Coordinates of N, CA and C in Angstrom, one line a residue:
M106 N 84.9 93.0 108.8 CA 86.1 92.2 109.3 C 86.8 91.7 108.3
T107 N 86.0 91.0 107.3 CA 86.8 90.3 106.0 C 87.4 91.4 105.2
T108 N 86.7 92.4 105.0 CA 87.0 93.5 104.1 C 88.4 94.1 104.5
N109 N 88.8 94.2 105.8 CA 89.8 94.8 106.3 C 91.0 93.8 106.3
T110 N 90.6 92.5 106.3 CA 91.8 91.4 106.6 C 92.6 91.4 105.4
V111 N 92.1 91.4 104.1 CA 92.8 91.1 102.9 C 93.8 92.4 102.7
P112 N 93.5 93.6 102.8 CA 94.4 94.7 102.7 C 95.5 94.6 103.8
Q113 N 95.1 94.2 105.0 CA 96.1 94.1 106.1 C 97.2 92.9 105.6
R114 N 96.6 91.9 105.2 CA 97.6 90.9 104.8 C 98.4 91.2 103.7
Q115 N 97.9 92.0 102.7 CA 98.8 92.5 101.4 C 99.8 93.4 102.0
S116 N 99.3 94.4 103.0 CA 100.4 95.4 103.5 C 101.4 94.7 104.2
K117 N 101.1 93.7 105.0 CA 102.1 92.9 105.7 C 103.1 92.2 104.6
K118 N 102.6 91.5 103.5 CA 103.3 90.8 102.6 C 104.1 92.0 102.0
N119 N 103.7 93.2 101.7 CA 104.5 94.0 101.0 C 105.7 94.5 101.8
N120 N 105.4 94.7 103.0 CA 106.6 95.1 104.0 C 107.6 94.0 104.1
F121 N 107.3 92.8 104.0 CA 108.3 91.7 104.3 C 108.9 91.3 103.0
A122 N 108.3 91.6 101.8 CA 108.9 91.1 100.6 C 110.4 91.4 100.5
P123 N 110.7 92.8 100.7 CA 112.1 93.2 100.4 C 113.0 92.4 101.3
L124 N 112.8 92.3 102.7 CA 113.4 91.5 103.5 C 113.7 90.1 103.1
I125 N 112.7 89.4 102.6 CA 112.8 88.0 102.1 C 113.7 88.0 100.9
M126 N 113.4 88.9 99.9 CA 114.3 88.7 98.7 C 115.6 89.1 98.9
D127 N 115.9 90.3 99.7 CA 117.3 90.8 99.9 C 118.1 90.2 100.8
V128 N 117.4 89.6 101.9 CA 118.3 89.0 103.0 C 118.0 87.6 103.1
A129 N 116.7 87.2 103.2 CA 116.5 85.8 103.7 C 116.8 84.8 102.4
V130 N 116.6 85.3 101.3 CA 116.8 84.1 100.2 C 118.2 84.1 100.0
P131 N 119.2 85.2 99.9 CA 120.6 84.8 99.8 C 121.2 84.3 101.0
V132 N 120.9 84.8 102.3 CA 121.5 84.0 103.4 C 121.0 82.7 103.6
G133 N 119.8 82.4 103.4 CA 119.3 81.0 103.4 C 119.8 80.1 102.2
S134 N 120.0 80.6 101.1 CA 120.7 79.7 100.1 C 121.9 79.4 100.3
Y135 N 122.7 80.4 100.9 CA 124.1 80.2 101.4 C 124.2 79.0 102.1
Y136 N 123.3 78.9 103.3 CA 123.5 77.7 104.1 C 123.0 76.6 103.4
L137 N 122.0 76.5 102.4 CA 121.5 75.4 101.8 C 122.6 74.8 101.0
F138 N 123.3 75.7 100.1 CA 124.3 75.1 99.3 C 125.4 74.6 100.1
K139 N 125.8 75.3 101.3 CA 127.0 75.0 102.1 C 126.8 73.7 103.0
D140 N 125.7 73.7 103.7 CA 125.5 72.7 104.7 C 124.6 71.6 104.1
G141 N 123.6 72.0 103.4 CA 122.5 71.1 102.9 C 123.0 70.2 101.7
L142 N 123.7 71.0 100.7 CA 124.2 70.3 99.6 C 125.7 70.0 99.5
G143 N 126.4 70.4 100.7 CA 127.9 70.1 100.7 C 128.7 70.8 99.7
A144 N 128.3 72.1 99.2 CA 129.1 72.9 98.3 C 130.2 73.7 99.2
S145 N 131.3 74.0 98.7 CA 132.3 74.7 99.3 C 131.9 76.0 99.6
T146 N 132.6 76.7 100.6 CA 132.2 78.1 101.2 C 132.3 78.9 99.8
L147 N 133.2 78.9 99.0 CA 133.4 80.0 97.8 C 132.2 79.6 96.9
M148 N 131.9 78.4 96.7 CA 130.9 78.0 95.7 C 129.6 78.5 96.3
A149 N 129.3 78.3 97.6 CA 128.0 79.0 98.2 C 127.9 80.3 98.3
L150 N 128.9 80.8 98.5 CA 128.9 82.4 98.5 C 128.6 82.9 97.1
G151 N 129.2 82.3 96.3 CA 129.0 82.8 94.7 C 127.5 82.4 94.4
L152 N 127.1 81.2 94.6 CA 125.7 81.0 94.2 C 124.6 81.8 94.9
S153 N 124.9 82.1 96.1 CA 124.1 82.9 97.0 C 124.1 84.4 96.6
S154 N 125.1 84.7 95.7 CA 125.2 86.2 95.4 C 124.5 86.4 94.1
V155 N 123.8 85.4 93.6 CA 123.2 85.7 92.3 C 121.7 86.6 92.5
V156 N 120.8 86.3 93.5 CA 119.7 87.0 93.7 C 120.2 88.5 94.1
P157 N 121.1 88.7 95.1 CA 121.3 90.1 95.3 C 122.0 90.9 94.1
A158 N 122.8 90.2 93.3 CA 123.4 90.7 92.2 C 122.3 91.2 91.2
V159 N 121.3 90.4 90.9 CA 120.2 90.6 90.0 C 119.4 91.8 90.6
R160 N 119.0 91.8 91.8 CA 118.3 92.7 92.6 C 119.0 94.2 92.4
T161 N 120.2 94.3 92.8 CA 121.1 95.6 92.6 C 121.0 95.9 91.3
V162 N 121.4 95.1 90.2 CA 121.4 95.6 88.9 C 120.0 95.9 88.3
G163 N 119.0 95.4 88.8 CA 117.7 95.6 88.3 C 117.3 97.1 88.9
G164 N 117.6 97.4 90.1 CA 117.3 98.5 90.7 C 117.9 99.6 90.0
L165 N 119.2 99.4 89.7 CA 120.0 100.5 88.9 C 119.4 100.7 87.4
T166 N 119.1 99.8 86.8 CA 118.6 99.8 85.5 C 117.0 100.3 85.3
R167 N 116.2 99.8 86.2 CA 114.8 100.2 86.1 C 114.3 101.4 86.9
E168 N 115.0 101.6 88.1 CA 114.6 102.8 88.9 C 115.6 103.8 89.1
R169 N 116.8 103.6 88.5 CA 118.1 104.4 88.7 C 118.3 104.7 90.2
Q170 N 118.3 103.7 91.0 CA 118.6 103.9 92.5 C 119.1 102.4 92.8
V171 N 119.9 102.6 93.9 CA 120.6 101.3 94.5 C 119.8 100.6 95.5
N172 N 119.5 99.4 95.3 CA 118.6 98.6 96.2 C 119.7 98.3 97.4
V173 N 119.6 99.1 98.5 CA 120.6 98.8 99.5 C 120.9 97.7 100.2
L174 N 119.7 97.1 100.4 CA 119.9 95.6 101.1 C 120.5 94.7 100.3
A175 N 120.0 94.7 99.0 CA 120.6 93.7 98.1 C 122.1 94.0 97.9
A176 N 122.4 95.3 97.7 CA 123.6 95.8 97.5 C 124.6 95.4 98.6
L177 N 124.0 95.5 99.8 CA 125.0 95.2 101.1 C 125.3 93.7 101.1
I178 N 124.3 92.9 100.9 CA 124.3 91.5 100.9 C 125.4 91.0 99.9
L179 N 125.4 91.7 98.7 CA 126.1 91.3 97.7 C 127.8 91.7 98.0
F180 N 127.8 92.9 98.6 CA 129.2 93.2 99.1 C 129.8 92.3 100.1
V181 N 128.9 91.9 101.1 CA 129.4 91.0 102.2 C 129.9 89.7 101.4
N182 N 129.1 89.3 100.5 CA 129.5 88.0 99.7 C 130.7 88.0 99.1
V183 N 131.0 89.4 98.5 CA 132.1 89.5 97.6 C 133.3 89.6 98.7
V184 N 133.2 90.2 99.8 CA 134.2 90.4 100.7 C 134.5 88.9 101.2
G185 N 133.6 88.0 101.5 CA 133.7 86.7 102.0 C 134.5 86.0 100.8
L186 N 134.2 86.2 99.6 CA 134.8 85.4 98.5 C 136.4 85.6 98.4
L187 N 136.5 87.1 98.5 CA 137.9 87.6 98.4 C 138.8 87.1 99.6
L188 N 138.2 87.1 100.8 CA 139.0 86.6 101.9 C 139.1 85.0 102.0
G189 N 138.1 84.4 101.4 CA 138.2 82.9 101.0 C 139.4 82.5 100.4
F190 N 140.0 83.2 99.3 CA 141.1 83.0 98.6 C 142.4 83.0 99.4
V191 N 142.4 83.8 100.4 CA 143.6 84.0 101.2 C 143.6 83.4 102.7
A192 N 142.4 82.7 103.0 CA 142.1 82.3 104.2 C 142.6 80.9 104.6
G193 N 143.9 80.7 104.7 CA 144.4 79.3 105.0 C 144.5 79.2 106.5
D194 N 144.8 80.3 107.3 CA 145.0 80.4 108.6 C 143.7 80.2 109.3
P195 N 143.5 79.3 110.3 CA 142.0 79.3 111.0 C 141.9 80.6 111.8
R196 N 142.8 81.3 112.2 CA 142.5 82.6 113.0 C 142.0 83.6 112.0
L197 N 142.5 83.5 110.6 CA 141.9 84.5 109.6 C 140.6 84.1 109.3
M198 N 140.3 82.9 109.3 CA 138.9 82.4 109.0 C 137.9 83.0 110.0
L199 N 138.5 83.0 111.4 CA 137.5 83.5 112.4 C 137.5 85.0 112.2
A200 N 138.5 85.6 111.9 CA 138.3 87.1 111.8 C 137.5 87.5 110.6
K201 N 137.4 86.6 109.6 CA 136.5 86.8 108.5 C 135.1 86.9 108.9
E202 N 134.8 86.2 109.9 CA 133.4 86.5 110.3 C 133.0 87.8 110.9
S203 N 134.0 88.3 111.7 CA 133.9 89.6 112.1 C 133.9 90.7 111.0
G204 N 134.5 90.4 109.9 CA 134.5 91.1 108.7 C 133.2 91.5 108.1
V205 N 132.4 90.5 108.2 CA 131.1 90.3 107.7 C 130.2 91.4 108.5
S206 N 130.4 91.3 109.9 CA 129.6 92.3 110.8 C 130.0 93.7 110.5
S207 N 131.3 93.8 110.4 CA 131.7 95.2 110.1 C 131.3 95.8 108.7
A208 N 131.3 94.9 107.8 CA 130.6 95.4 106.5 C 129.0 95.9 106.5
I209 N 128.4 94.9 107.3 CA 127.0 95.4 107.6 C 126.9 96.6 108.3
G210 N 127.7 96.6 109.5 CA 127.6 97.8 110.3 C 127.9 99.1 109.6
I211 N 128.9 99.1 108.8 CA 129.3 100.3 108.1 C 128.1 100.5 107.1
G212 N 127.7 99.6 106.3 CA 126.6 99.8 105.5 C 125.4 100.6 106.1
I213 N 125.0 100.1 107.4 CA 123.9 100.7 108.1 C 124.2 102.2 108.4
L214 N 125.4 102.3 108.8 CA 125.7 103.7 109.3 C 125.7 104.7 108.0
V215 N 126.2 104.2 106.8 CA 126.3 105.0 105.7 C 124.9 105.3 105.3
S216 N 123.8 104.3 105.3 CA 122.6 104.6 105.0 C 121.9 105.6 105.9
V217 N 122.4 105.7 107.2 CA 121.8 106.7 108.1 C 122.4 108.0 107.8
A218 N 123.6 108.1 107.2 CA 124.2 109.5 106.8 C 123.7 109.9 105.6
L219 N 123.0 109.0 104.7 CA 122.5 109.3 103.5 C 120.9 109.7 103.6
G220 N 120.5 109.5 104.9 CA 118.9 109.8 105.2 C 118.2 108.8 104.8
K221 N 118.6 107.6 104.7 CA 117.7 106.5 104.4 C 118.1 105.2 105.2
P222 N 117.8 105.4 106.6 CA 118.1 104.3 107.5 C 117.8 102.8 107.1
M223 N 118.8 102.0 106.9 CA 118.5 100.8 106.3 C 117.7 99.8 107.2
M224 N 117.9 99.9 108.5 CA 117.1 99.0 109.4 C 115.6 99.4 109.5
T225 N 115.1 100.5 109.0 CA 113.8 100.8 108.9 C 113.0 99.6 108.3
A226 N 113.6 99.1 107.3 CA 112.8 97.9 106.5 C 112.6 96.8 107.4
G227 N 113.5 96.5 108.3 CA 113.1 95.3 109.2 C 112.2 95.7 110.5
M228 N 112.3 97.0 110.7 CA 111.5 97.4 111.9 C 109.9 97.6 111.6
K229 N 109.7 98.2 110.5 CA 108.4 98.5 110.2 C 107.3 97.6 110.4
P230 N 107.6 96.5 109.5 CA 106.5 95.5 109.7 C 106.1 95.1 111.3
W231 N 107.1 95.2 112.1 CA 106.8 94.8 113.5 C 105.9 96.0 114.2
L232 N 106.1 97.3 113.8 CA 105.3 98.4 114.3 C 104.0 98.6 113.5
V233 N 104.1 98.3 112.4 CA 102.8 98.6 111.5 C 101.8 97.3 111.7
K234 N 102.4 96.1 111.8 CA 101.6 94.9 112.1 C 100.6 94.7 111.0
G235 N 100.8 95.2 109.8 CA 99.8 94.8 108.7 C 98.5 95.6 108.8
D236 N 98.5 96.6 109.7 CA 97.2 97.4 109.9 C 97.2 98.6 108.8
A237 N 96.1 98.8 108.3 CA 96.0 99.8 107.3 C 96.1 101.2 107.9
E238 N 95.6 101.3 109.0 CA 95.5 102.6 109.8 C 97.0 103.0 110.4
R239 N 97.6 101.9 110.9 CA 98.9 102.2 111.2 C 99.9 102.4 110.1
E240 N 99.6 102.0 108.8 CA 100.3 102.2 107.7 C 100.2 103.7 107.4
V241 N 99.2 104.2 107.5 CA 98.7 105.4 107.1 C 99.5 106.5 108.1
A242 N 99.5 106.0 109.4 CA 99.9 106.9 110.5 C 101.4 106.8 110.3
W243 N 102.0 105.8 109.8 CA 103.5 105.7 109.6 C 103.9 106.8 108.6
A244 N 103.2 106.7 107.4 CA 103.5 107.7 106.3 C 103.3 109.1 106.8
R245 N 102.4 109.4 107.5 CA 102.2 110.8 107.9 C 103.3 111.3 109.0
L246 N 103.9 110.4 109.8 CA 104.8 110.6 110.8 C 106.1 110.8 110.0
Q247 N 106.3 109.8 109.0 CA 107.6 109.8 108.4 C 107.8 111.0 107.4
S248 N 106.8 111.6 107.2 CA 106.8 112.8 106.1 C 106.7 114.2 107.0
G249 N 106.1 114.1 108.1 CA 105.9 115.3 108.9 C 106.3 115.4 110.4
S250 N 107.0 114.4 110.8 CA 107.4 114.4 112.2 C 108.8 114.3 112.4
P251 N 109.7 115.3 112.8 CA 111.1 115.2 112.9 C 111.6 114.2 114.1
A252 N 110.7 114.2 115.1 CA 111.0 113.2 116.1 C 110.8 111.9 115.6
F253 N 110.0 111.5 114.8 CA 109.7 110.2 114.2 C 111.0 109.7 113.2
R254 N 111.5 110.6 112.5 CA 112.6 110.4 111.5 C 113.9 110.3 112.4
R255 N 114.0 111.2 113.4 CA 115.1 111.0 114.2 C 115.2 109.7 115.0
A256 N 114.1 109.1 115.4 CA 114.0 107.8 116.0 C 114.4 106.7 115.0
E257 N 114.0 106.9 113.7 CA 114.4 106.0 112.6 C 115.9 106.0 112.6
R258 N 116.6 107.0 112.7 CA 118.0 107.3 112.5 C 118.7 106.7 113.6
V259 N 118.1 106.8 115.0 CA 118.8 106.2 116.1 C 118.6 104.6 115.9
F260 N 117.5 104.2 115.6 CA 117.3 102.7 115.5 C 118.4 102.1 114.8
S261 N 118.6 102.7 113.4 CA 119.7 102.1 112.6 C 121.1 102.3 113.1
S262 N 121.4 103.6 113.7 CA 122.5 103.8 114.3 C 123.0 102.7 115.4
V263 N 122.1 102.6 116.3 CA 122.4 101.6 117.4 C 122.9 100.2 116.7
W264 N 122.2 99.7 115.7 CA 122.6 98.6 115.1 C 123.9 98.6 114.5
G265 N 124.1 99.7 113.7 CA 125.4 99.9 113.0 C 126.5 99.9 114.1
V266 N 126.3 100.5 115.1 CA 127.5 100.9 116.2 C 127.6 99.5 116.9
V267 N 126.6 98.6 117.2 CA 126.9 97.5 118.0 C 127.4 96.4 117.1
L268 N 127.0 96.4 115.7 CA 127.7 95.5 114.9 C 129.2 95.8 114.6
L269 N 129.5 97.1 114.7 CA 131.0 97.4 114.6 C 131.7 97.0 115.7
A270 N 131.1 97.2 116.9 CA 131.7 96.8 118.2 C 131.9 95.3 118.4
E271 N 130.9 94.7 117.8 CA 131.1 93.1 117.8 C 132.2 92.6 116.9
C272 N 132.3 93.4 115.8 CA 133.3 93.1 114.8 C 134.6 93.1 115.5
V273 N 134.9 94.4 116.3 CA 136.2 94.7 116.8 C 136.4 93.5 117.9
V274 N 135.4 93.3 118.9 CA 135.8 92.3 119.9 C 136.1 90.8 119.1
R275 N 135.3 90.6 118.3 CA 135.6 89.2 117.6 C 137.0 89.2 116.8
A276 N 137.3 90.2 116.3 CA 138.6 90.3 115.6 C 139.8 90.1 116.5
V277 N 139.6 90.9 117.7 CA 140.6 90.8 118.7 C 140.7 89.3 119.3
G278 N 139.4 88.7 119.4 CA 139.5 87.5 120.1 C 139.9 86.5 119.2
A279 N 139.9 86.7 117.8 CA 140.5 85.6 116.8 C 141.8 85.6 116.9
Y280 N 142.6 86.6 117.5 CA 144.1 86.5 117.4 C 144.6 86.6 118.9
T281 N 143.8 86.5 119.9 CA 144.2 86.4 121.3 C 143.7 85.4 122.1
V282 N 142.6 84.8 121.7 CA 141.9 83.5 122.3 C 142.2 82.4 121.6
P283 N 142.4 81.2 122.5 CA 142.7 80.0 121.6 C 141.7 79.6 120.7
V284 N 141.9 79.1 119.4 CA 141.1 78.9 118.3 C 139.9 78.1 118.8
D285 N 140.1 76.9 119.5 CA 138.9 76.1 120.1 C 138.0 76.8 120.8
T286 N 138.5 77.7 121.5 CA 137.5 78.6 122.5 C 136.8 79.5 121.7
M287 N 137.6 80.1 120.6 CA 136.9 81.2 119.9 C 135.9 80.7 118.9
V288 N 135.8 79.4 118.5 CA 134.9 78.9 117.6 C 133.6 79.0 118.4
W289 N 133.4 78.8 119.6 CA 132.1 78.9 120.3 C 131.8 80.2 120.9
L290 N 133.0 80.9 121.3 CA 132.8 82.2 121.9 C 132.4 83.2 120.9
G291 N 132.8 83.0 119.7 CA 132.3 83.9 118.6 C 130.8 83.9 118.4
T292 N 130.1 82.8 118.6 CA 128.7 82.7 118.5 C 128.2 83.5 119.8
V293 N 128.6 83.2 120.9 CA 128.2 84.0 122.1 C 128.3 85.3 122.1
I294 N 129.5 85.8 121.5 CA 129.5 87.4 121.4 C 128.4 87.9 120.4
L295 N 128.1 87.2 119.3 CA 127.2 87.5 118.3 C 125.9 87.7 119.0
I296 N 125.5 86.6 119.8 CA 124.1 86.5 120.4 C 124.1 87.7 121.5
V297 N 125.2 87.8 122.2 CA 125.1 89.1 123.1 C 124.8 90.4 122.5
A298 N 125.6 90.7 121.3 CA 125.5 91.8 120.5 C 124.1 92.1 120.0
M299 N 123.5 90.9 119.5 CA 122.1 91.0 119.0 C 121.1 91.5 120.1
V300 N 121.3 90.7 121.1 CA 120.3 91.1 122.4 C 120.6 92.3 122.8
L301 N 121.7 92.9 122.7 CA 122.0 94.3 123.2 C 121.4 95.2 122.3
A302 N 121.6 95.0 120.8 CA 121.0 95.9 119.8 C 119.5 96.0 120.0
F303 N 118.8 94.9 120.1 CA 117.5 94.7 120.3 C 117.1 95.6 121.5
A304 N 117.6 95.4 122.6 CA 117.3 96.2 123.9 C 117.5 97.6 123.8
V305 N 118.6 98.1 123.2 CA 118.8 99.5 123.2 C 118.0 100.3 122.1
S306 N 118.0 99.7 120.9 CA 117.3 100.3 120.0 C 115.8 100.2 120.2
G307 N 115.3 99.4 120.9 CA 114.0 99.2 121.3 C 113.6 100.3 122.3
A308 N 114.6 100.5 123.3 CA 114.3 101.6 124.4 C 114.6 102.9 123.7
L309 N 115.4 103.1 122.8 CA 115.7 104.4 122.4 C 114.9 104.9 121.1
A310 N 114.4 104.0 120.4 CA 113.8 104.2 119.1 C 112.5 103.5 118.9
A311 N 112.4 102.1 118.9 CA 111.3 101.4 118.5 C 110.2 101.6 119.4
G312 N 110.5 101.8 120.8 CA 109.4 102.0 121.8 C 108.7 103.4 121.5
P313 N 109.4 104.4 121.5 CA 108.9 105.7 121.3 C 108.3 105.7 119.8
M314 N 108.7 105.2 118.9 CA 108.0 105.3 117.6 C 106.6 104.4 117.7
E315 N 106.7 103.3 118.5 CA 105.4 102.7 118.7 C 104.4 103.6 119.4
Q316 N 104.8 104.5 120.3 CA 103.8 105.2 120.9 C 103.4 106.4 120.1
M317 N 104.3 106.9 119.3 CA 104.0 107.9 118.3 C 103.0 107.3 117.3
L318 N 103.1 106.1 116.9 CA 102.3 105.5 116.0 C 100.7 105.3 116.5
T319 N 100.9 105.0 117.8 CA 99.5 104.6 118.5 C 98.8 105.9 118.5
A320 N 99.5 107.0 119.0 CA 98.9 108.5 119.2 C 98.3 109.0 117.9
E321 N 99.2 108.8 116.8 CA 98.7 109.1 115.5 C 97.5 108.5 114.9
V322 N 97.4 107.3 115.3 CA 96.2 106.4 114.9 C 94.9 106.9 115.6
K323 N 95.2 107.2 116.8 CA 94.0 107.8 117.7 C 93.7 109.2 117.3
A324 N 94.7 109.9 116.7 CA 94.5 111.2 116.3 C 93.6 111.3 115.0
Q325 N 93.9 110.1 114.2 CA 93.1 110.1 112.9 C 91.7 109.5 113.1
V326 N 91.5 108.6 114.1 CA 90.3 108.1 114.5 C 89.4 109.1 115.1
S327 N 90.0 109.9 116.0 CA 88.9 111.0 116.7 C 88.1 111.8 115.9
P328 N 88.7 112.5 114.8 CA 87.8 113.2 113.9 C 86.8 112.5 113.3
A329 N 87.1 111.3 112.8 CA 86.2 110.4 112.1 C 85.0 110.1 113.0
L330 N 85.2 109.9 114.3 CA 84.2 109.5 115.3 C 83.4 110.7 115.6
A331 N 84.0 111.9 115.5 CA 83.3 113.1 115.7 C 82.3 113.4 114.6
V332 N 82.7 113.1 113.5 CA 81.8 113.4 112.3 C 80.7 112.3 112.3
A333 N 81.0 111.1 112.6 CA 80.1 110.1 112.6 C 78.9 110.4 113.7
A334 N 79.5 111.0 114.9 CA 78.6 111.2 116.0 C 77.6 112.3 115.4
A335 N 78.1 113.4 114.8 CA 77.2 114.5 114.3 C 76.4 114.3 113.3
E336 N 76.6 113.2 112.7 CA 75.7 112.7 111.4 C 74.4 111.9 112.3

């Protein structure tokens, strides 16, 4: 039991590391600088862009490939900085929030088109659960199962479409609904969009992938049990 626990913990740590560095650190630092330390929005966006900028440049120089999550967060921050220079209108400030969702949604859909679904990085830890056998099963399915890869694309596609739809609804609301109402309604719209994305992507993709992983693990274990019984 102890022997298996360490690799499982290490696997889970490795799965979550990109999400922590590319998403949690820049987003968390933004709110830390803005709400915790009282920095301006522009200053908070600028400072929180440091880590994704370093990660993006590092990926290009070391591995000759783009760190998609880090690049997306950097892009969203840059968009926020540019909009911040012209956002004197409160309605434009509200619309800016929807612009962030659209940037993320477009980035996700582009990653699907490129064959590297971005949301896989966030889904995998929950399905693999730090289990070495499930990790192996994931790799086997990802390399040899068209249905599994299709489910990966569907999962990210659902999130991309929902975020774009949420962007449109909030942008329309920013210019048609009273500002005081839209301040809290925007949060409600975002929460509804997130719940919808979780439900639909779970039903269409994550659920079937969970079943495929479980079946693949059982398929791996059965031959091993047969050999052990023969011995």
